[in-house]
Amino acid sequence: MDKGMVSKYLHTLGNLHIIRDELPVTSHPGARGKQYRIIDPYLLFWFRYAYPNRIDLEFSRVDEVQQFIMQSYDHHCGQCFENLVQEFIREKIILPDKSWEPLGRWWVKEKEIDEVGISEKERTILFCEVKWSDLSRSDLIKIRTQLQLKASDVLRHPDDRKEIYCIIGRTIANNPFDSHENINVYDLNSIEKILQRKSIK
């Protein structure tokens, strides 16, 4: 296809909130290496599972397709969970005390952080890891250590910034962090309680 037509279609899909274009959140405007992600949950499921297995589905080989789906379904849910968490942060359902702009994924080579948010005015930076899994106390400590190591590679105000960390899991058994450590921990249960309080108001 002509490059101009591709750009037009990508722009339209973005306006319809079907895809999102991404650069590492610390990139300067116009940087190369943009990536595109399907963010519509229905279409993401369709193109990952239904479309490549359409012949099997047409011949009612449902058990085989279901087995194929279950092999990577946790990974699929994890990607959907990451998209949902970003919306929760933007809407201040979680981490309500600050606004983050820009907010998005950060990556360089093999290193990646699920959500990095920047508050230029306050010189504060958020590092957030999202896990669609059941996290134990030792899991949280390990994730915190890895997140801090990766954060040192994010070169935005490296010598003069306040760092806030956040870990979000499907379930969390035991939070080992004290309130003064600037580490926020959420799971589905705690997020549900926040949403319930907001609905009551």
Steps between C-alpha positions, in 0.01 A plus 500: 500500500599860447669647808249785513205259505659294777544817710137598435367161609721490809379848595136392460551184707661712770208744504264204541706377799566171326878541497751715685836615367783487752852626543702465819339758727824700530547530121503840336215584258560360153736226614523188284406147602131552571303186588128435457284299739142382471328631814137407423447185713259331259718548192814408693341165591367453146831553323698301757272196526199495266650619170802263491275206597202584278523176297493287816207704631311461173538122535386515866839390638429703809699288747820542297452875479424526870818309578696741277343800677580375849869463418543879492182635658677637809731698272197634313330601825822665614504729195135593554573562869787735410267706278241515778757605760616787281143628485466465878814711546383765252159522668660510849318190615839380621787733593250788533735762643687590182448549129745331265568642156645331309397152614573176316737211442874543506749267337858484381646187344385208718393713798139613541287670765123463466409856601721804548337829591672837517403814686736762361371773731579300813799315353337175606502178303281192541621147430223241490512125438178315414477122551201282414600247765467423870786673681652389828706709740824375343364571150434863595851547640654348186286716268589813701873427468475434124288813451752718682782362285310572178401846627867597516509470119216751453697818436248770589632734772727217625677713762206706625172313519264334744419140414168329576456128444183298446438125471162372385410131499197277457517408869751600766538285811714717727630852443849527654549873441457784748312817406817713503667290225309666210386158376130471421345153475162414346317187398157430351341487844634839611412661166146362525464658845614836362246479218224408746580804717494725196164361387350567846611864481 
